[in-house]
Coordinates of N, CA and C and ligand atoms in Angstrom, one line a residue:
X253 N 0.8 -1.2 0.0 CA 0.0 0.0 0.0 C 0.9 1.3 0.0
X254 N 0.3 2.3 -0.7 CA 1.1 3.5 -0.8 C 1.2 4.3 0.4
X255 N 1.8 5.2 1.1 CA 1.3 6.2 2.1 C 1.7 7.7 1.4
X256 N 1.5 8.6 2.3 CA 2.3 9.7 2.0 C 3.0 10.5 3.4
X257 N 4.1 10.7 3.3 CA 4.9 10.9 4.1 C 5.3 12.5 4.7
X258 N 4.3 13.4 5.9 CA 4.7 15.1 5.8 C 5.8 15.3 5.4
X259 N 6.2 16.2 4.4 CA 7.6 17.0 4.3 C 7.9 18.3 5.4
X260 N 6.2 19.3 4.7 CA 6.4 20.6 5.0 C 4.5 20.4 5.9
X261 N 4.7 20.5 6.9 CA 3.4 20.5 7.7 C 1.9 21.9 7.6
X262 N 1.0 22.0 8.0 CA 0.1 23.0 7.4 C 0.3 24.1 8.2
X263 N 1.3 23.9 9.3 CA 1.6 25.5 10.3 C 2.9 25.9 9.8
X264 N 3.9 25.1 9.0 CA 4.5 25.6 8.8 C 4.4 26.3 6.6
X265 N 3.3 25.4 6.2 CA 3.0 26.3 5.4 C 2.3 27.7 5.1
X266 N 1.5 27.3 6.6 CA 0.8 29.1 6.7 C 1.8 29.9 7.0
X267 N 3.0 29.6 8.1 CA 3.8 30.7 8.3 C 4.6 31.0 7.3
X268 N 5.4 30.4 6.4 CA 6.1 30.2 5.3 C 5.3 31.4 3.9
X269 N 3.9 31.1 3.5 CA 3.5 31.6 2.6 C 2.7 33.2 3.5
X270 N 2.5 33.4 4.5 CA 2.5 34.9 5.6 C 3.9 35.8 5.2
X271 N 5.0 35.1 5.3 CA 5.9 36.0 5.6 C 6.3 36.1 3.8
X272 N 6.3 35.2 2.9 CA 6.3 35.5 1.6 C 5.7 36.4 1.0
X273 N 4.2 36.5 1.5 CA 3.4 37.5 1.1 C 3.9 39.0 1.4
X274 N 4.1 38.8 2.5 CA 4.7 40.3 3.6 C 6.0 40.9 2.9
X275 N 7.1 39.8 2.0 CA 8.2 40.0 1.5 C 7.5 40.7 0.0
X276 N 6.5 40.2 -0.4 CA 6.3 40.4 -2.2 C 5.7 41.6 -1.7
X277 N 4.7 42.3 -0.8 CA 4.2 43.3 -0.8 C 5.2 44.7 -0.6
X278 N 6.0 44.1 0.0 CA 6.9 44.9 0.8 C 7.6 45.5 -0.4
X279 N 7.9 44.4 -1.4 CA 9.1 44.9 -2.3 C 8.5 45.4 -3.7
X280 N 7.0 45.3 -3.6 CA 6.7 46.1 -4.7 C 5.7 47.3 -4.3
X281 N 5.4 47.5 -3.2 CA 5.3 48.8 -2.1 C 3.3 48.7 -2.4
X282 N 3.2 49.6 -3.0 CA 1.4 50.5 -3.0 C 1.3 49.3 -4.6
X283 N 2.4 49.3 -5.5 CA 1.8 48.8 -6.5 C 0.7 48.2 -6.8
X284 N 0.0 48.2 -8.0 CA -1.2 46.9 -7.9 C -0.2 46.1 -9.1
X285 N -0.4 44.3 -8.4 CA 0.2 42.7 -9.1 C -1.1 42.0 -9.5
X286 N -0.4 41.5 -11.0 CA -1.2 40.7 -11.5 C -0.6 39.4 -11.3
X287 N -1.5 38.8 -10.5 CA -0.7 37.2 -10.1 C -1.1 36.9 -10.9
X288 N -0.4 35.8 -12.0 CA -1.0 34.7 -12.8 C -0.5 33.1 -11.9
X289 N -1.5 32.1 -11.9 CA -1.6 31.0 -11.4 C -1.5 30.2 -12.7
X290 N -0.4 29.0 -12.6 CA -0.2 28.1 -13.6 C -0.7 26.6 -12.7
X291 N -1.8 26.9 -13.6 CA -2.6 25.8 -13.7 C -2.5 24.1 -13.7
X292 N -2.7 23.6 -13.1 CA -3.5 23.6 -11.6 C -2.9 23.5 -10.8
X293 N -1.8 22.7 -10.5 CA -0.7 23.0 -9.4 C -0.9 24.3 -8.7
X294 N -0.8 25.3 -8.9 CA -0.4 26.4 -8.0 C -1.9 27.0 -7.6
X295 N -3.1 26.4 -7.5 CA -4.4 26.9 -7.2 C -4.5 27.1 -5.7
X296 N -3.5 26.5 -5.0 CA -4.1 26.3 -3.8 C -2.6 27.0 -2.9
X297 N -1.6 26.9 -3.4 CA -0.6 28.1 -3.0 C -1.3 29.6 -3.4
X298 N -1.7 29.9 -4.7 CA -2.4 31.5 -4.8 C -3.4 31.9 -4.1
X299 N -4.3 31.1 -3.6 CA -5.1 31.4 -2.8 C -4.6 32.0 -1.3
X300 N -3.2 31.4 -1.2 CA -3.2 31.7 0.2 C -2.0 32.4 0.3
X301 N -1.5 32.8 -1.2 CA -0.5 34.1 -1.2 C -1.0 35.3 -1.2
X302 N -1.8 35.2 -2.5 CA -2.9 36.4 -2.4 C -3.7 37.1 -1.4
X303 N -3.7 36.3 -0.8 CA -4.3 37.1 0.9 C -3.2 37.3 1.5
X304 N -2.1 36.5 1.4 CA -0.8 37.2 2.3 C -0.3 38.7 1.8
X305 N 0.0 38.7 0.4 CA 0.1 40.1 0.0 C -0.2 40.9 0.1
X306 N -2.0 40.8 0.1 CA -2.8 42.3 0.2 C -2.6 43.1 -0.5
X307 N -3.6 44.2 -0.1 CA -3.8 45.4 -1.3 C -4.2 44.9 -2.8
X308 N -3.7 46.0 -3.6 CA -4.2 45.6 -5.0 C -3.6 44.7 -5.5
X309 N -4.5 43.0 -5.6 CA -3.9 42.0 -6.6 C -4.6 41.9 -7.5
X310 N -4.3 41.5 -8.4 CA -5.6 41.0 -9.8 C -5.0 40.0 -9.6
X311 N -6.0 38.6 -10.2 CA -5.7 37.0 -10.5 C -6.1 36.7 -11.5
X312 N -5.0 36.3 -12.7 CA -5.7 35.6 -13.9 C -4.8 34.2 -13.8
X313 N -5.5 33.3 -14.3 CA -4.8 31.8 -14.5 C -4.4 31.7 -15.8
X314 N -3.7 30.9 -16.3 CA -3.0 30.3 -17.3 C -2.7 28.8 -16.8
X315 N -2.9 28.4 -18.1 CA -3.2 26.6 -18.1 C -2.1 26.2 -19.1
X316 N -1.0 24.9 -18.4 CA 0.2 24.8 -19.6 C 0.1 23.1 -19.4
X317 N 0.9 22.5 -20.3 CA 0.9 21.1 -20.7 C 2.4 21.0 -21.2
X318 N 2.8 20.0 -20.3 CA 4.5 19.9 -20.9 C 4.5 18.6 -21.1
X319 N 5.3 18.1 -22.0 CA 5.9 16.9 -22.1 C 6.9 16.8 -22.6
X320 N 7.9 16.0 -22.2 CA 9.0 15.6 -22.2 C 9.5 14.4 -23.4
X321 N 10.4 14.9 -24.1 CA 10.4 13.6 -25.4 C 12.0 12.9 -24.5
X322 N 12.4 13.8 -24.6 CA 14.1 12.7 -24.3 C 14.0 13.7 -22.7
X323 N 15.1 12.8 -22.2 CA 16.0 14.4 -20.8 C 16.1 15.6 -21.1
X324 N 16.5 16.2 -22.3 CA 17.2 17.5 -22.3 C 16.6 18.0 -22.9
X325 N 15.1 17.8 -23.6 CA 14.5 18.9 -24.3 C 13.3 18.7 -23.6
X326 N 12.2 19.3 -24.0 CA 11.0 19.7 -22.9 C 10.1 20.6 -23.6
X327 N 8.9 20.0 -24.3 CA 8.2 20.9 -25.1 C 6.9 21.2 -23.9
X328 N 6.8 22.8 -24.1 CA 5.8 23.3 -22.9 C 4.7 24.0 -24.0
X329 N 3.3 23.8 -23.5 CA 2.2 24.4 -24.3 C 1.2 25.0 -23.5
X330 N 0.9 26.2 -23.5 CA -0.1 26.8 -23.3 C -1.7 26.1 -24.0
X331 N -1.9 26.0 -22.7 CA -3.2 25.2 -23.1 C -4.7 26.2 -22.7
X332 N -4.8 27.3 -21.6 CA -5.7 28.0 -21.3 C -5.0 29.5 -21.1
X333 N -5.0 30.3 -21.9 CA -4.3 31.4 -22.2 C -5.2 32.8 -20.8
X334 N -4.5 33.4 -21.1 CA -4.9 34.8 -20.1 C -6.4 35.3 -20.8
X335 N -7.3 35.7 -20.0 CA -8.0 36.3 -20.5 C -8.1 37.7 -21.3
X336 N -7.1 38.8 -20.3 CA -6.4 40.1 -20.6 C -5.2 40.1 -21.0
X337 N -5.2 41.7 -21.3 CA -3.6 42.2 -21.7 C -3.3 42.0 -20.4
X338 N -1.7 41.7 -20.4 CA -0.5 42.5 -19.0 C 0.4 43.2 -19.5
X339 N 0.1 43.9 -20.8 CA 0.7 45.4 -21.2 C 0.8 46.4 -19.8
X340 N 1.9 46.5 -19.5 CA 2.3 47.8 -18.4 C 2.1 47.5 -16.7
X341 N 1.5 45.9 -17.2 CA 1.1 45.4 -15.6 C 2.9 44.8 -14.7
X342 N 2.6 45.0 -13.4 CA 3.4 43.9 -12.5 C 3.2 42.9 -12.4
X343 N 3.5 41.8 -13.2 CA 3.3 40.7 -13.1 C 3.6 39.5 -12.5
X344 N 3.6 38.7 -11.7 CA 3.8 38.0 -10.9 C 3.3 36.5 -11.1
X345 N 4.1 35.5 -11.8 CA 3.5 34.3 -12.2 C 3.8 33.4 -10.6
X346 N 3.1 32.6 -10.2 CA 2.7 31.8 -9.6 C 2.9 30.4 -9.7
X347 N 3.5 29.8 -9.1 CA 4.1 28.0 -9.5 C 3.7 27.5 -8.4
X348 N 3.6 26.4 -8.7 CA 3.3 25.3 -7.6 C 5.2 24.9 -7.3
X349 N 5.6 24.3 -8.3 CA 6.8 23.8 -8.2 C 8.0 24.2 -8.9
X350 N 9.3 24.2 -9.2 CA 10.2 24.4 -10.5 C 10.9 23.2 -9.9
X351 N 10.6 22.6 -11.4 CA 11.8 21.4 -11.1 C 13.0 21.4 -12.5
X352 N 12.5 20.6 -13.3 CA 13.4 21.2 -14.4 C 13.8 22.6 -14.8
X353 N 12.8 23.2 -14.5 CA 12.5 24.8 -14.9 C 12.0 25.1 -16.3
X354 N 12.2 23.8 -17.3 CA 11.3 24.1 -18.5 C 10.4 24.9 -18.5
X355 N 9.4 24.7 -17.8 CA 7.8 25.3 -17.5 C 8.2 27.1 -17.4
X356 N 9.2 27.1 -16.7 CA 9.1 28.4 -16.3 C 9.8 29.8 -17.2
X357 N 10.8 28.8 -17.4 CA 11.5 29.4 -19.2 C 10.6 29.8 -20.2
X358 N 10.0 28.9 -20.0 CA 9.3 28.7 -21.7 C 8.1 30.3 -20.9
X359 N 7.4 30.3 -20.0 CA 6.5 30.8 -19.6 C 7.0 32.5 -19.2
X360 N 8.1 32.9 -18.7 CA 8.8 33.6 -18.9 C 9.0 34.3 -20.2
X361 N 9.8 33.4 -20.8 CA 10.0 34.1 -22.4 C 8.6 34.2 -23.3
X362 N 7.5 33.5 -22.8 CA 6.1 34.2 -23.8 C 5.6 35.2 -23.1
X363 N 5.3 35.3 -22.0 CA 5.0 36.5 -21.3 C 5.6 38.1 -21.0
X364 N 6.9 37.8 -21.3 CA 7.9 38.7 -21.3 C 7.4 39.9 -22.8
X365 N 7.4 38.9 -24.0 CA 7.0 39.7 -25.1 C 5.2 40.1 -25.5
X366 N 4.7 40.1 -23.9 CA 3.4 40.8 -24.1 C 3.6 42.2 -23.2
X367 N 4.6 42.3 -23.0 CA 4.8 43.9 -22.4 C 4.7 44.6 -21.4
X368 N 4.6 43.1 -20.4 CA 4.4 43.6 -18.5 C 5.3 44.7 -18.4
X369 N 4.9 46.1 -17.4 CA 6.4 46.5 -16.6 C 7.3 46.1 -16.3
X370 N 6.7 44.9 -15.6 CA 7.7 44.0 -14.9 C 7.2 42.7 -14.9
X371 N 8.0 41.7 -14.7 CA 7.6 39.9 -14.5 C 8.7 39.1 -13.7
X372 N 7.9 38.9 -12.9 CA 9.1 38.2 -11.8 C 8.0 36.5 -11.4
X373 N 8.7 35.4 -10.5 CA 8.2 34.5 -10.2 C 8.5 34.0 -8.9
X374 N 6.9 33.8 -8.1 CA 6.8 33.5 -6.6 C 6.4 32.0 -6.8
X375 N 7.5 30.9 -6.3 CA 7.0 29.1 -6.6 C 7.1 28.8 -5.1
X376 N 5.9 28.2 -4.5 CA 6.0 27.7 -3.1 C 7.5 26.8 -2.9
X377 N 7.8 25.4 -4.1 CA 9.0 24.6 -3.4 C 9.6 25.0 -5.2
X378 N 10.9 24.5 -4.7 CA 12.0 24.8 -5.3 C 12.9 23.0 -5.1
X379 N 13.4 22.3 -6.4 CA 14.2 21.1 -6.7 C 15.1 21.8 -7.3
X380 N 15.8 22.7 -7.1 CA 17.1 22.9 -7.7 C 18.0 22.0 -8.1
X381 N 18.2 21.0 -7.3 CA 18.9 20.0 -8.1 C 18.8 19.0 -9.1
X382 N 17.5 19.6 -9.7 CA 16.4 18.8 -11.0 C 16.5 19.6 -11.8
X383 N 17.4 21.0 -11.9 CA 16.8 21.9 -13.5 C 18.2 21.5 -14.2
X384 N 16.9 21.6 -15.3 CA 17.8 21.6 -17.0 C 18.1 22.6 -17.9
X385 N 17.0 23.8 -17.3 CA 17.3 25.4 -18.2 C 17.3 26.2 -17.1
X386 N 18.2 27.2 -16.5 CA 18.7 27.8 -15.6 C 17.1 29.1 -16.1
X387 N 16.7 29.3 -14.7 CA 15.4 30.5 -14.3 C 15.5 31.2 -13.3
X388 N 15.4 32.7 -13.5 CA 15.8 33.5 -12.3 C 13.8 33.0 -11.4
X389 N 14.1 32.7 -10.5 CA 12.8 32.9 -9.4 C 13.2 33.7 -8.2
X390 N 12.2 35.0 -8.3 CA 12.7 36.0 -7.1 C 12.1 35.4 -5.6
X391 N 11.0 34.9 -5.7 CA 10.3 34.5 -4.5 C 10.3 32.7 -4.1
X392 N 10.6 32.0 -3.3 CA 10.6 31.2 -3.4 C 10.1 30.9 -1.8
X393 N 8.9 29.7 -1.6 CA 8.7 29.5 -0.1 C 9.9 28.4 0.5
X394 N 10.0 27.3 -0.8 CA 10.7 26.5 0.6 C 11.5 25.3 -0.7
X395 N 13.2 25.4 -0.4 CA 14.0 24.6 -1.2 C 13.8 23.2 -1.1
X396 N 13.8 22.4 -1.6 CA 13.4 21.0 -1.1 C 14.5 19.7 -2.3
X397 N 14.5 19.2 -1.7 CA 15.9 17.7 -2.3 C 14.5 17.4 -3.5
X398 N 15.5 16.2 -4.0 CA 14.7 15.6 -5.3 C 14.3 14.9 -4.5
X399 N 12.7 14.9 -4.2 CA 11.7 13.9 -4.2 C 10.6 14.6 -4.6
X400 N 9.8 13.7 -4.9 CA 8.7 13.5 -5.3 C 7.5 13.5 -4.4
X401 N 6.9 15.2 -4.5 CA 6.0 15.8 -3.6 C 4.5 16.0 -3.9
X402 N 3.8 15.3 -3.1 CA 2.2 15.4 -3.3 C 1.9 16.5 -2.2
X403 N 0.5 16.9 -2.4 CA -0.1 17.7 -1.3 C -0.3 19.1 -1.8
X404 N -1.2 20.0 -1.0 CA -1.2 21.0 -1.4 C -1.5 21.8 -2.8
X405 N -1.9 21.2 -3.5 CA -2.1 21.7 -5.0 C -1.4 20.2 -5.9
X406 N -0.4 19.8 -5.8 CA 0.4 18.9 -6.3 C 0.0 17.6 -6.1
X407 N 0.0 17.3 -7.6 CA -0.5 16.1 -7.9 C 0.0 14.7 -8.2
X408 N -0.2 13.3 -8.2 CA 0.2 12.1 -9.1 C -0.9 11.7 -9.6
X409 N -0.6 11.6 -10.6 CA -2.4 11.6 -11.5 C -3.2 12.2 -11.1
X410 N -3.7 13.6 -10.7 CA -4.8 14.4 -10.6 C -5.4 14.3 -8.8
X411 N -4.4 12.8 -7.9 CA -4.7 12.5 -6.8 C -4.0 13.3 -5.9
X412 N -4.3 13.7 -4.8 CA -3.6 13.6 -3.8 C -3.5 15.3 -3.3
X413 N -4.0 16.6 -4.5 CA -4.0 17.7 -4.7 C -4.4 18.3 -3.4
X414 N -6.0 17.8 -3.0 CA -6.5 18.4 -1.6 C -5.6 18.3 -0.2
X415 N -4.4 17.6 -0.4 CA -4.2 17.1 1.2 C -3.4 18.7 1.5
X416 N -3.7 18.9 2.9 CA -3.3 20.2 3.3 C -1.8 20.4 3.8
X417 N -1.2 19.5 3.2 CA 0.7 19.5 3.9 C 0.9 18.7 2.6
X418 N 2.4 19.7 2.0 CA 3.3 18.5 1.5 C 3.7 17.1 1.6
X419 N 3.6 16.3 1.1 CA 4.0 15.1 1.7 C 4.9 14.5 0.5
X420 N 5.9 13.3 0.8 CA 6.4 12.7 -0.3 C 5.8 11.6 -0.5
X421 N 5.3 11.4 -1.6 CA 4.6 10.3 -2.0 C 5.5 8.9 -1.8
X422 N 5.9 7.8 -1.7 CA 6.6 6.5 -1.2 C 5.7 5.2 -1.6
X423 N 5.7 5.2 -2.7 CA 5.2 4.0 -3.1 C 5.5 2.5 -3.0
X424 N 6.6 2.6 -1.9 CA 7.0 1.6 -1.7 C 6.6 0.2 -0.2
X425 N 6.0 1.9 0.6 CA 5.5 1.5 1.9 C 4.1 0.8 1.7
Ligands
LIG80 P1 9.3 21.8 -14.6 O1 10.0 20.5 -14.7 O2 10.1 22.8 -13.8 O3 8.9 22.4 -15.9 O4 7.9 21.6 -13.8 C1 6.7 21.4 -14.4 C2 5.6 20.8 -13.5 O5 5.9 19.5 -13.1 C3 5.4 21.6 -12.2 O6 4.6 22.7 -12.3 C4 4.5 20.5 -11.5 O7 3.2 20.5 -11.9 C5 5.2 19.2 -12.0 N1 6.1 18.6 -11.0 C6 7.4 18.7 -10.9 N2 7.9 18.1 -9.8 C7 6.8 17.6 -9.2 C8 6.6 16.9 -7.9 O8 7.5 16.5 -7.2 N3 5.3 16.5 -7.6 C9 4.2 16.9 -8.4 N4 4.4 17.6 -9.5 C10 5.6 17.9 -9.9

């Protein structure tokens, strides 16, 4: 039988994503941020950054689909596009994860040439030692080893999304 195993517990993800918020508001002052949430993974971290930030946020989602042919290449697709321009907006894309960093490159460089002020990226966990295309991320809640993390928005097959703590999935137990 599978279990899943806490990583990052639900008090230390409220205080983790509190003080992130407090950090992103702080450092873009009065501004008003357009969070974009990449879909679906990061639904349930924006919910509860967005209220850490405060003040003026807009939220629009974007929906992407990657797939991997070999290791080193990584084709990413926009699958549910923005509803609006982010011509002149602060933008602030939203992750659940960067592991390879494909997703975030690719998502960076299309968003970049629609003409935000600015575009920066807030990802709850961070696998640094999984990327294949180097990505600046200004905000990051919490660095984490290569394993393989369910909970909190993050999925194995579409399961496991609602549980309220990181966990690592252990299919072995
Ligand atoms: P990328 O490899 O950085 O492009 O990450 C793409 C996506 O893979 C992330 O947004 C997640 O949806 C998914 N992903 C990467 N690592 C994990 C994991 O440990 N658990 C669940 N999903 C993951």
């Amino acid at each position: 039988m599978s279990t899943v195993r806490i990583l990052i517990d639900a008090a230390a993800l409220h205080e983790r994503i509190g003080a992130l918020g407090r950090e992103i508001r702080t450092f873009y002052g009065d501004e008003p941020i357009v969070c974009i949430g990449v879909l679906k993974g990061s639904f349930i971290f924006m919910a509860d950054l967005v209220r850490a930030i405060g003040g003026d946020v807009r939220c629009a989602f974007l929906g992407v689909s990657s797939y991997e042919g070999t290791q080193s290449t990584g084709e990413v697709r926009i699958t549910h596009d923005l509803a609006a321009s982010i011509r002149d907006a602060h933008v602030l894309i939203v992750e659940d994860i960067v592991d390879t960093g494909l997703t975030l490159a690719y998502l960076r460089r299309t968003l970049a040439v629609r003409g935000p002020a600015t575009l920066r990226i807030a990802t709850l966990l961070d696998k640094p030692s999984r990327r294949k295309q180097p990505v600046d991320v200004e905000f990051v809640g919490f660095t984490i080893p290569d394993l393989f993390v369910v909970g909190f928005g993050l999925d194995l097959d579409e399961a496991y999304r609602n549980l309220p703590f990181v966990g690592v999935f252990d299919p072995e137990s």
